[in-house]
Amino acid sequence: MMPAKVTVPEIIKMKQRGEKITALTAYDYSFGRILDAAGVDILLVGDSLGSVIQGQKSTLPVTLEEMIYHTKAVVRGAERALTVADMPFLSYQVSVEQAKQNAGRFLQEAGAEAVKIEGGVAMLETIKAIVQIGIPVMGHVGLTPQSIHRFGGYKVQGKDKKQRDAVLADALSVEEAGAFSIVLEGIPADLGQEVTRRLTIPTIGIGAGLHCDGQVLVVHDMLGLFDMYTPKFVKKYADLKGIMSEAVKTFIAEVREGKFPDEQHSFH
Ligand code: KIV
């Protein structure tokens, strides 16, 4: 039997019990339903939808209204998993008031149970203010995609001492601000291990090595649906692109040959 509904306190307890946390992105009802029924702990409505759903070159063009739309759909498909919505670029950086208002919309309008915010030291006051009004926050440090222009591209962070210290300081700030968990993206595995050891809140890694408290992947990457580029940390657990292509080719051939619809799929 599948364990009960996953909640924010439950995610924190999973670290304390030494249980690994699983998270995948979802952007619509059907995927949300399938991943939820399969038993994933967290459904993250990531702004990665900019790439895999919208075909954008980065996450920067994704808007608040688009994120709310996709979050509503995922929430309808989620029974057990904790649903976390990514706050998109410019929806939380302009002012703390704006951040609180927009974070609240994800809970009030979309039905999410938590929001995710990129940034560490610079976001301390913002995260604190959102948490204080009762909205659980998941942090996100390391390679934060909304800052790609500052990084000069999708580059692994924390490779030298200065960057390492910066990633650690960011992670500690996120914990101090009251976040319930934190995504560590694109950092060396040993740094992922050190941050995980230093924090009491769970770390969810993506390209951050084996020692994080949990792992997250973009669902289109791990199912082999998105092949524009594949980062080193992605493991393809299926080739859904291949399966879809074969199914579509068979449909085209059967329609052209007059084999579909057959008796079984016709009304009389
Ligand atoms: O947008 C996203 O999907 C994310 C995950 C990759 C962590 O932030």
PDB file of C-alpha atoms and ligand atoms in Angstrom:
ATOM      1  CA  MET A   1       0.000   0.000   0.000  1.00  0.00           C
ATOM      2  CA  MET A   2       1.212   3.487  -0.884  1.00  0.00           C
ATOM      3  CA  PRO A   3       2.140   5.579   2.183  1.00  0.00           C
ATOM      4  CA  ALA A   4      -0.163   8.465   3.157  1.00  0.00           C
ATOM      5  CA  LYS A   5      -0.198  11.970   1.686  1.00  0.00           C
ATOM      6  CA  VAL A   6       3.233  13.583   1.579  1.00  0.00           C
ATOM      7  CA  THR A   7       3.373  16.826   3.554  1.00  0.00           C
ATOM      8  CA  VAL A   8       6.069  19.398   4.284  1.00  0.00           C
ATOM      9  CA  PRO A   9       6.728  18.000   7.818  1.00  0.00           C
ATOM     10  CA  GLU A  10       6.893  14.505   6.299  1.00  0.00           C
ATOM     11  CA  ILE A  11       9.633  15.607   3.843  1.00  0.00           C
ATOM     12  CA  ILE A  12      11.672  16.973   6.771  1.00  0.00           C
ATOM     13  CA  LYS A  13      11.148  13.731   8.721  1.00  0.00           C
ATOM     14  CA  MET A  14      12.335  11.667   5.749  1.00  0.00           C
ATOM     15  CA  LYS A  15      15.809  13.209   6.131  1.00  0.00           C
ATOM     16  CA  GLN A  16      15.743  12.532   9.874  1.00  0.00           C
ATOM     17  CA  ARG A  17      14.829   8.888   9.172  1.00  0.00           C
ATOM     18  CA  GLY A  18      17.494   8.604   6.463  1.00  0.00           C
ATOM     19  CA  GLU A  19      14.890   7.901   3.759  1.00  0.00           C
ATOM     20  CA  LYS A  20      15.682   9.137   0.261  1.00  0.00           C
ATOM     21  CA  ILE A  21      13.264  11.692  -1.208  1.00  0.00           C
ATOM     22  CA  THR A  22      12.167  11.388  -4.836  1.00  0.00           C
ATOM     23  CA  ALA A  23      11.038  14.335  -6.937  1.00  0.00           C
ATOM     24  CA  LEU A  24      10.178  14.795 -10.606  1.00  0.00           C
ATOM     25  CA  THR A  25       8.927  17.743 -12.581  1.00  0.00           C
ATOM     26  CA  ALA A  26       5.379  17.712 -13.940  1.00  0.00           C
ATOM     27  CA  TYR A  27       3.613  20.291 -16.049  1.00  0.00           C
ATOM     28  CA  ASP A  28       0.142  18.907 -16.682  1.00  0.00           C
ATOM     29  CA  TYR A  29      -2.671  16.749 -15.290  1.00  0.00           C
ATOM     30  CA  SER A  30      -1.871  13.490 -17.102  1.00  0.00           C
ATOM     31  CA  PHE A  31       1.810  13.466 -16.168  1.00  0.00           C
ATOM     32  CA  GLY A  32       0.985  14.575 -12.628  1.00  0.00           C
ATOM     33  CA  ARG A  33      -1.431  11.658 -12.258  1.00  0.00           C
ATOM     34  CA  ILE A  34       0.990   9.073 -13.616  1.00  0.00           C
ATOM     35  CA  LEU A  35       3.959  10.216 -11.521  1.00  0.00           C
ATOM     36  CA  ASP A  36       1.799  10.534  -8.416  1.00  0.00           C
ATOM     37  CA  ALA A  37       0.348   7.047  -8.823  1.00  0.00           C
ATOM     38  CA  ALA A  38       3.860   5.663  -9.376  1.00  0.00           C
ATOM     39  CA  GLY A  39       4.768   6.951  -5.907  1.00  0.00           C
ATOM     40  CA  VAL A  40       7.022   9.977  -6.396  1.00  0.00           C
ATOM     41  CA  ASP A  41       7.183  12.095  -3.215  1.00  0.00           C
ATOM     42  CA  ILE A  42       7.335  15.584  -4.749  1.00  0.00           C
ATOM     43  CA  LEU A  43       5.838  16.912  -7.987  1.00  0.00           C
ATOM     44  CA  LEU A  44       7.764  20.034  -8.942  1.00  0.00           C
ATOM     45  CA  VAL A  45       6.058  22.309 -11.425  1.00  0.00           C
ATOM     46  CA  GLY A  46       9.394  23.594 -12.674  1.00  0.00           C
ATOM     47  CA  ASP A  47       9.997  26.644 -14.813  1.00  0.00           C
ATOM     48  CA  SER A  48      11.986  24.153 -16.906  1.00  0.00           C
ATOM     49  CA  LEU A  49       8.648  24.012 -18.720  1.00  0.00           C
ATOM     50  CA  GLY A  50      10.080  27.000 -20.596  1.00  0.00           C
ATOM     51  CA  SER A  51      12.441  24.553 -22.345  1.00  0.00           C
ATOM     52  CA  VAL A  52      10.578  21.270 -22.529  1.00  0.00           C
ATOM     53  CA  ILE A  53       7.007  22.545 -23.030  1.00  0.00           C
ATOM     54  CA  GLN A  54       7.445  25.962 -24.635  1.00  0.00           C
ATOM     55  CA  GLY A  55      10.666  25.400 -26.614  1.00  0.00           C
ATOM     56  CA  GLN A  56      12.346  28.490 -25.160  1.00  0.00           C
ATOM     57  CA  LYS A  57      16.140  28.779 -24.906  1.00  0.00           C
ATOM     58  CA  SER A  58      16.020  29.427 -21.149  1.00  0.00           C
ATOM     59  CA  THR A  59      13.594  29.673 -18.248  1.00  0.00           C
ATOM     60  CA  LEU A  60      13.695  33.483 -18.265  1.00  0.00           C
ATOM     61  CA  PRO A  61      10.654  34.098 -20.517  1.00  0.00           C
ATOM     62  CA  VAL A  62       8.308  31.968 -18.376  1.00  0.00           C
ATOM     63  CA  THR A  63       5.618  34.118 -16.750  1.00  0.00           C
ATOM     64  CA  LEU A  64       3.757  33.917 -13.451  1.00  0.00           C
ATOM     65  CA  GLU A  65       0.426  33.380 -15.225  1.00  0.00           C
ATOM     66  CA  GLU A  66       1.883  30.445 -17.202  1.00  0.00           C
ATOM     67  CA  MET A  67       3.271  28.860 -14.029  1.00  0.00           C
ATOM     68  CA  ILE A  68      -0.083  29.224 -12.274  1.00  0.00           C
ATOM     69  CA  TYR A  69      -1.878  27.643 -15.245  1.00  0.00           C
ATOM     70  CA  HIS A  70       0.439  24.586 -15.261  1.00  0.00           C
ATOM     71  CA  THR A  71       0.392  24.272 -11.477  1.00  0.00           C
ATOM     72  CA  LYS A  72      -3.419  24.111 -11.449  1.00  0.00           C
ATOM     73  CA  ALA A  73      -3.303  21.212 -13.910  1.00  0.00           C
ATOM     74  CA  VAL A  74      -0.665  19.256 -11.981  1.00  0.00           C
ATOM     75  CA  VAL A  75      -2.480  19.759  -8.667  1.00  0.00           C
ATOM     76  CA  ARG A  76      -5.621  18.165 -10.144  1.00  0.00           C
ATOM     77  CA  GLY A  77      -3.596  15.018 -10.855  1.00  0.00           C
ATOM     78  CA  ALA A  78      -1.817  14.819  -7.502  1.00  0.00           C
ATOM     79  CA  GLU A  79      -3.338  12.786  -4.704  1.00  0.00           C
ATOM     80  CA  ARG A  80      -0.348  11.763  -2.618  1.00  0.00           C
ATOM     81  CA  ALA A  81       2.682  13.768  -3.718  1.00  0.00           C
ATOM     82  CA  LEU A  82       3.590  17.191  -2.338  1.00  0.00           C
ATOM     83  CA  THR A  83       3.110  19.751  -5.111  1.00  0.00           C
ATOM     84  CA  VAL A  84       5.749  22.491  -5.275  1.00  0.00           C
ATOM     85  CA  ALA A  85       5.517  25.379  -7.757  1.00  0.00           C
ATOM     86  CA  ASP A  86       8.552  27.190  -9.130  1.00  0.00           C
ATOM     87  CA  MET A  87       8.382  30.965  -8.834  1.00  0.00           C
ATOM     88  CA  PRO A  88       9.447  32.283 -12.254  1.00  0.00           C
ATOM     89  CA  PHE A  89      11.950  35.016 -13.030  1.00  0.00           C
ATOM     90  CA  LEU A  90      10.839  38.487 -11.833  1.00  0.00           C
ATOM     91  CA  SER A  91       7.978  37.141  -9.743  1.00  0.00           C
ATOM     92  CA  TYR A  92       9.928  37.364  -6.458  1.00  0.00           C
ATOM     93  CA  GLN A  93      13.087  39.443  -7.021  1.00  0.00           C
ATOM     94  CA  VAL A  94      11.611  42.945  -7.309  1.00  0.00           C
ATOM     95  CA  SER A  95      10.338  43.367  -3.747  1.00  0.00           C
ATOM     96  CA  VAL A  96       9.501  41.281  -0.710  1.00  0.00           C
ATOM     97  CA  GLU A  97       5.872  42.453  -0.931  1.00  0.00           C
ATOM     98  CA  GLN A  98       5.621  41.312  -4.546  1.00  0.00           C
ATOM     99  CA  ALA A  99       7.223  37.970  -3.629  1.00  0.00           C
ATOM    100  CA  LYS A 100       4.711  37.346  -0.813  1.00  0.00           C
ATOM    101  CA  GLN A 101       1.758  38.270  -3.041  1.00  0.00           C
ATOM    102  CA  ASN A 102       2.901  36.035  -5.902  1.00  0.00           C
ATOM    103  CA  ALA A 103       3.842  33.113  -3.660  1.00  0.00           C
ATOM    104  CA  GLY A 104       0.381  33.353  -2.144  1.00  0.00           C
ATOM    105  CA  ARG A 105      -1.244  33.082  -5.577  1.00  0.00           C
ATOM    106  CA  PHE A 106       0.345  29.654  -6.053  1.00  0.00           C
ATOM    107  CA  LEU A 107      -1.387  28.392  -2.916  1.00  0.00           C
ATOM    108  CA  GLN A 108      -4.649  30.317  -3.227  1.00  0.00           C
ATOM    109  CA  GLU A 109      -5.336  30.073  -6.971  1.00  0.00           C
ATOM    110  CA  ALA A 110      -3.328  27.054  -8.093  1.00  0.00           C
ATOM    111  CA  GLY A 111      -3.550  24.793  -5.039  1.00  0.00           C
ATOM    112  CA  ALA A 112       0.212  24.247  -4.665  1.00  0.00           C
ATOM    113  CA  GLU A 113       1.503  23.301  -1.221  1.00  0.00           C
ATOM    114  CA  ALA A 114       4.865  25.078  -1.427  1.00  0.00           C
ATOM    115  CA  VAL A 115       6.887  27.336  -3.722  1.00  0.00           C
ATOM    116  CA  LYS A 116      10.486  27.136  -4.918  1.00  0.00           C
ATOM    117  CA  ILE A 117      12.787  30.149  -5.099  1.00  0.00           C
ATOM    118  CA  GLU A 118      16.258  30.383  -6.637  1.00  0.00           C
ATOM    119  CA  GLY A 119      19.069  32.097  -4.706  1.00  0.00           C
ATOM    120  CA  GLY A 120      20.647  32.004  -1.273  1.00  0.00           C
ATOM    121  CA  VAL A 121      22.160  34.909   0.645  1.00  0.00           C
ATOM    122  CA  ALA A 122      20.434  37.461  -1.599  1.00  0.00           C
ATOM    123  CA  MET A 123      17.040  35.825  -1.012  1.00  0.00           C
ATOM    124  CA  LEU A 124      17.274  35.436   2.774  1.00  0.00           C
ATOM    125  CA  GLU A 125      14.815  38.213   3.620  1.00  0.00           C
ATOM    126  CA  THR A 126      12.432  37.206   0.839  1.00  0.00           C
ATOM    127  CA  ILE A 127      12.307  33.549   1.870  1.00  0.00           C
ATOM    128  CA  LYS A 128      11.912  34.541   5.519  1.00  0.00           C
ATOM    129  CA  ALA A 129       8.971  36.830   4.723  1.00  0.00           C
ATOM    130  CA  ILE A 130       7.188  34.184   2.631  1.00  0.00           C
ATOM    131  CA  VAL A 131       7.691  31.492   5.277  1.00  0.00           C
ATOM    132  CA  GLN A 132       6.417  33.889   7.964  1.00  0.00           C
ATOM    133  CA  ILE A 133       3.047  34.163   6.218  1.00  0.00           C
ATOM    134  CA  GLY A 134       2.682  30.389   6.258  1.00  0.00           C
ATOM    135  CA  ILE A 135       3.925  29.456   2.807  1.00  0.00           C
ATOM    136  CA  PRO A 136       6.504  26.651   2.761  1.00  0.00           C
ATOM    137  CA  VAL A 137       9.556  27.456   0.630  1.00  0.00           C
ATOM    138  CA  MET A 138      11.959  25.112  -1.127  1.00  0.00           C
ATOM    139  CA  GLY A 139      15.288  26.841  -1.826  1.00  0.00           C
ATOM    140  CA  HIS A 140      17.485  26.323  -4.893  1.00  0.00           C
ATOM    141  CA  VAL A 141      21.230  27.082  -5.010  1.00  0.00           C
ATOM    142  CA  GLY A 142      24.278  26.199  -7.108  1.00  0.00           C
ATOM    143  CA  LEU A 143      23.554  26.373 -10.832  1.00  0.00           C
ATOM    144  CA  THR A 144      20.386  28.458 -10.672  1.00  0.00           C
ATOM    145  CA  PRO A 145      19.072  28.638 -14.260  1.00  0.00           C
ATOM    146  CA  GLN A 146      17.449  32.066 -13.828  1.00  0.00           C
ATOM    147  CA  SER A 147      21.022  33.448 -13.389  1.00  0.00           C
ATOM    148  CA  ILE A 148      22.565  31.893 -16.528  1.00  0.00           C
ATOM    149  CA  HIS A 149      23.643  35.236 -17.915  1.00  0.00           C
ATOM    150  CA  ARG A 150      25.570  36.012 -14.735  1.00  0.00           C
ATOM    151  CA  PHE A 151      27.217  32.570 -14.897  1.00  0.00           C
ATOM    152  CA  GLY A 152      27.899  32.881 -18.641  1.00  0.00           C
ATOM    153  CA  GLY A 153      25.935  29.709 -19.411  1.00  0.00           C
ATOM    154  CA  TYR A 154      24.871  26.467 -17.744  1.00  0.00           C
ATOM    155  CA  LYS A 155      28.132  25.956 -15.849  1.00  0.00           C
ATOM    156  CA  VAL A 156      28.792  23.725 -12.863  1.00  0.00           C
ATOM    157  CA  GLN A 157      29.131  25.944  -9.774  1.00  0.00           C
ATOM    158  CA  GLY A 158      31.359  25.456  -6.730  1.00  0.00           C
ATOM    159  CA  LYS A 159      34.433  24.131  -8.524  1.00  0.00           C
ATOM    160  CA  ASP A 160      36.955  26.465  -6.874  1.00  0.00           C
ATOM    161  CA  LYS A 161      37.273  27.501  -3.226  1.00  0.00           C
ATOM    162  CA  LYS A 162      35.569  30.889  -3.674  1.00  0.00           C
ATOM    163  CA  GLN A 163      32.561  29.425  -5.480  1.00  0.00           C
ATOM    164  CA  ARG A 164      32.406  26.526  -3.039  1.00  0.00           C
ATOM    165  CA  ASP A 165      32.225  28.896  -0.096  1.00  0.00           C
ATOM    166  CA  ALA A 166      29.553  30.915  -1.911  1.00  0.00           C
ATOM    167  CA  VAL A 167      27.374  27.831  -2.536  1.00  0.00           C
ATOM    168  CA  LEU A 168      27.732  26.776   1.102  1.00  0.00           C
ATOM    169  CA  ALA A 169      26.881  30.288   2.346  1.00  0.00           C
ATOM    170  CA  ASP A 170      23.827  30.332   0.052  1.00  0.00           C
ATOM    171  CA  ALA A 171      22.624  26.962   1.344  1.00  0.00           C
ATOM    172  CA  LEU A 172      23.093  28.007   4.980  1.00  0.00           C
ATOM    173  CA  SER A 173      21.135  31.223   4.325  1.00  0.00           C
ATOM    174  CA  VAL A 174      18.256  29.281   2.807  1.00  0.00           C
ATOM    175  CA  GLU A 175      18.100  27.091   5.911  1.00  0.00           C
ATOM    176  CA  GLU A 176      18.383  30.124   8.225  1.00  0.00           C
ATOM    177  CA  ALA A 177      15.512  31.797   6.344  1.00  0.00           C
ATOM    178  CA  GLY A 178      13.236  28.894   7.228  1.00  0.00           C
ATOM    179  CA  ALA A 179      13.001  26.913   3.978  1.00  0.00           C
ATOM    180  CA  PHE A 180      11.865  23.299   4.464  1.00  0.00           C
ATOM    181  CA  SER A 181      14.164  21.835   1.799  1.00  0.00           C
ATOM    182  CA  ILE A 182      16.641  22.929  -0.842  1.00  0.00           C
ATOM    183  CA  VAL A 183      17.499  21.950  -4.411  1.00  0.00           C
ATOM    184  CA  LEU A 184      21.241  21.691  -5.090  1.00  0.00           C
ATOM    185  CA  GLU A 185      21.857  21.954  -8.819  1.00  0.00           C
ATOM    186  CA  GLY A 186      25.035  21.504 -10.853  1.00  0.00           C
ATOM    187  CA  ILE A 187      27.681  21.291  -8.143  1.00  0.00           C
ATOM    188  CA  PRO A 188      30.481  18.755  -7.512  1.00  0.00           C
ATOM    189  CA  ALA A 189      29.351  15.606  -5.707  1.00  0.00           C
ATOM    190  CA  ASP A 190      31.618  16.207  -2.714  1.00  0.00           C
ATOM    191  CA  LEU A 191      30.152  19.690  -2.237  1.00  0.00           C
ATOM    192  CA  GLY A 192      26.658  18.179  -2.440  1.00  0.00           C
ATOM    193  CA  GLN A 193      27.741  15.798   0.317  1.00  0.00           C
ATOM    194  CA  GLU A 194      29.167  18.584   2.480  1.00  0.00           C
ATOM    195  CA  VAL A 195      26.056  20.778   2.142  1.00  0.00           C
ATOM    196  CA  THR A 196      23.852  17.771   2.940  1.00  0.00           C
ATOM    197  CA  ARG A 197      25.898  17.088   6.077  1.00  0.00           C
ATOM    198  CA  ARG A 198      25.837  20.731   7.221  1.00  0.00           C
ATOM    199  CA  LEU A 199      22.097  21.311   6.762  1.00  0.00           C
ATOM    200  CA  THR A 200      19.273  19.933   8.865  1.00  0.00           C
ATOM    201  CA  ILE A 201      16.752  20.470   6.031  1.00  0.00           C
ATOM    202  CA  PRO A 202      16.701  17.912   3.197  1.00  0.00           C
ATOM    203  CA  THR A 203      18.806  18.544   0.095  1.00  0.00           C
ATOM    204  CA  ILE A 204      17.335  17.480  -3.249  1.00  0.00           C
ATOM    205  CA  GLY A 205      20.076  17.088  -5.830  1.00  0.00           C
ATOM    206  CA  ILE A 206      20.107  17.487  -9.587  1.00  0.00           C
ATOM    207  CA  GLY A 207      23.646  17.074 -10.832  1.00  0.00           C
ATOM    208  CA  ALA A 208      24.848  17.272  -7.226  1.00  0.00           C
ATOM    209  CA  GLY A 209      25.945  13.678  -6.638  1.00  0.00           C
ATOM    210  CA  LEU A 210      24.756  10.665  -4.734  1.00  0.00           C
ATOM    211  CA  HIS A 211      24.880  11.977  -1.185  1.00  0.00           C
ATOM    212  CA  CYS A 212      21.961  14.410  -1.299  1.00  0.00           C
ATOM    213  CA  ASP A 213      18.884  13.512   0.754  1.00  0.00           C
ATOM    214  CA  GLY A 214      16.861  13.175  -2.431  1.00  0.00           C
ATOM    215  CA  GLN A 215      17.037  13.499  -6.189  1.00  0.00           C
ATOM    216  CA  VAL A 216      15.012  15.419  -8.767  1.00  0.00           C
ATOM    217  CA  LEU A 217      15.048  15.177 -12.561  1.00  0.00           C
ATOM    218  CA  VAL A 218      13.159  16.906 -15.329  1.00  0.00           C
ATOM    219  CA  VAL A 219      10.614  14.269 -16.333  1.00  0.00           C
ATOM    220  CA  HIS A 220      11.011  14.879 -20.076  1.00  0.00           C
ATOM    221  CA  ASP A 221      14.756  14.214 -19.705  1.00  0.00           C
ATOM    222  CA  MET A 222      14.475  11.003 -17.689  1.00  0.00           C
ATOM    223  CA  LEU A 223      11.755   9.569 -19.929  1.00  0.00           C
ATOM    224  CA  GLY A 224      13.714  10.359 -23.102  1.00  0.00           C
ATOM    225  CA  LEU A 225      11.122  12.800 -24.445  1.00  0.00           C
ATOM    226  CA  PHE A 226      13.433  15.799 -24.774  1.00  0.00           C
ATOM    227  CA  ASP A 227      16.606  15.403 -26.798  1.00  0.00           C
ATOM    228  CA  MET A 228      17.635  18.950 -27.714  1.00  0.00           C
ATOM    229  CA  TYR A 229      20.465  18.572 -25.206  1.00  0.00           C
ATOM    230  CA  THR A 230      21.142  16.095 -22.423  1.00  0.00           C
ATOM    231  CA  PRO A 231      23.174  17.221 -19.416  1.00  0.00           C
ATOM    232  CA  LYS A 232      25.718  14.720 -18.016  1.00  0.00           C
ATOM    233  CA  PHE A 233      23.664  14.192 -14.856  1.00  0.00           C
ATOM    234  CA  VAL A 234      20.560  12.977 -16.717  1.00  0.00           C
ATOM    235  CA  LYS A 235      19.891   9.251 -16.760  1.00  0.00           C
ATOM    236  CA  LYS A 236      17.348   8.183 -19.371  1.00  0.00           C
ATOM    237  CA  TYR A 237      15.080   5.597 -17.772  1.00  0.00           C
ATOM    238  CA  ALA A 238      12.992   5.159 -20.933  1.00  0.00           C
ATOM    239  CA  ASP A 239      12.920   6.077 -24.601  1.00  0.00           C
ATOM    240  CA  LEU A 240       9.420   7.526 -24.839  1.00  0.00           C
ATOM    241  CA  LYS A 241      10.381   9.544 -27.907  1.00  0.00           C
ATOM    242  CA  GLY A 242      11.129   6.272 -29.702  1.00  0.00           C
ATOM    243  CA  ILE A 243       7.913   4.659 -28.475  1.00  0.00           C
ATOM    244  CA  MET A 244       5.843   7.707 -29.496  1.00  0.00           C
ATOM    245  CA  SER A 245       7.448   7.902 -32.935  1.00  0.00           C
ATOM    246  CA  GLU A 246       6.740   4.219 -33.599  1.00  0.00           C
ATOM    247  CA  ALA A 247       3.105   4.576 -32.478  1.00  0.00           C
ATOM    248  CA  VAL A 248       2.567   7.656 -34.649  1.00  0.00           C
ATOM    249  CA  LYS A 249       4.189   5.984 -37.683  1.00  0.00           C
ATOM    250  CA  THR A 250       1.929   2.944 -37.229  1.00  0.00           C
ATOM    251  CA  PHE A 251      -1.158   5.195 -37.014  1.00  0.00           C
ATOM    252  CA  ILE A 252      -0.161   7.046 -40.190  1.00  0.00           C
ATOM    253  CA  ALA A 253       0.458   3.783 -42.059  1.00  0.00           C
ATOM    254  CA  GLU A 254      -2.837   2.186 -40.905  1.00  0.00           C
ATOM    255  CA  VAL A 255      -4.893   5.268 -41.886  1.00  0.00           C
ATOM    256  CA  ARG A 256      -3.196   5.418 -45.281  1.00  0.00           C
ATOM    257  CA  GLU A 257      -3.747   1.684 -45.849  1.00  0.00           C
ATOM    258  CA  GLY A 258      -7.420   1.832 -44.781  1.00  0.00           C
ATOM    259  CA  LYS A 259      -6.793  -0.426 -41.766  1.00  0.00           C
ATOM    260  CA  PHE A 260      -7.917   2.110 -39.141  1.00  0.00           C
ATOM    261  CA  PRO A 261     -10.615   2.459 -37.893  1.00  0.00           C
ATOM    262  CA  ASP A 262     -11.443  -1.260 -37.970  1.00  0.00           C
ATOM    263  CA  GLU A 263     -14.673  -2.936 -36.757  1.00  0.00           C
ATOM    264  CA  GLN A 264     -13.604  -2.781 -33.123  1.00  0.00           C
ATOM    265  CA  HIS A 265     -13.248   0.989 -33.251  1.00  0.00           C
ATOM    266  CA  SER A 266     -16.415   1.810 -35.258  1.00  0.00           C
ATOM    267  CA  PHE A 267     -20.047   2.505 -34.196  1.00  0.00           C
ATOM    268  CA  HIS A 268     -23.023   0.723 -35.792  1.00  0.00           C
TER     269      HIS A 268
HETATM  270  O1  KIV B   1      12.672  24.152 -13.223  1.00  0.00           O
HETATM  271  C1  KIV B   1      12.970  23.021 -12.810  1.00  0.00           C
HETATM  272  O2  KIV B   1      12.530  21.998 -13.338  1.00  0.00           O
HETATM  273  C2  KIV B   1      13.874  22.925 -11.685  1.00  0.00           C
HETATM  274  C3  KIV B   1      14.457  21.591 -11.375  1.00  0.00           C
HETATM  275  C4  KIV B   1      15.378  21.201 -12.445  1.00  0.00           C
HETATM  276  C5  KIV B   1      15.083  21.541 -10.049  1.00  0.00           C
HETATM  277  O3  KIV B   1      14.162  23.898 -11.053  1.00  0.00           O
END
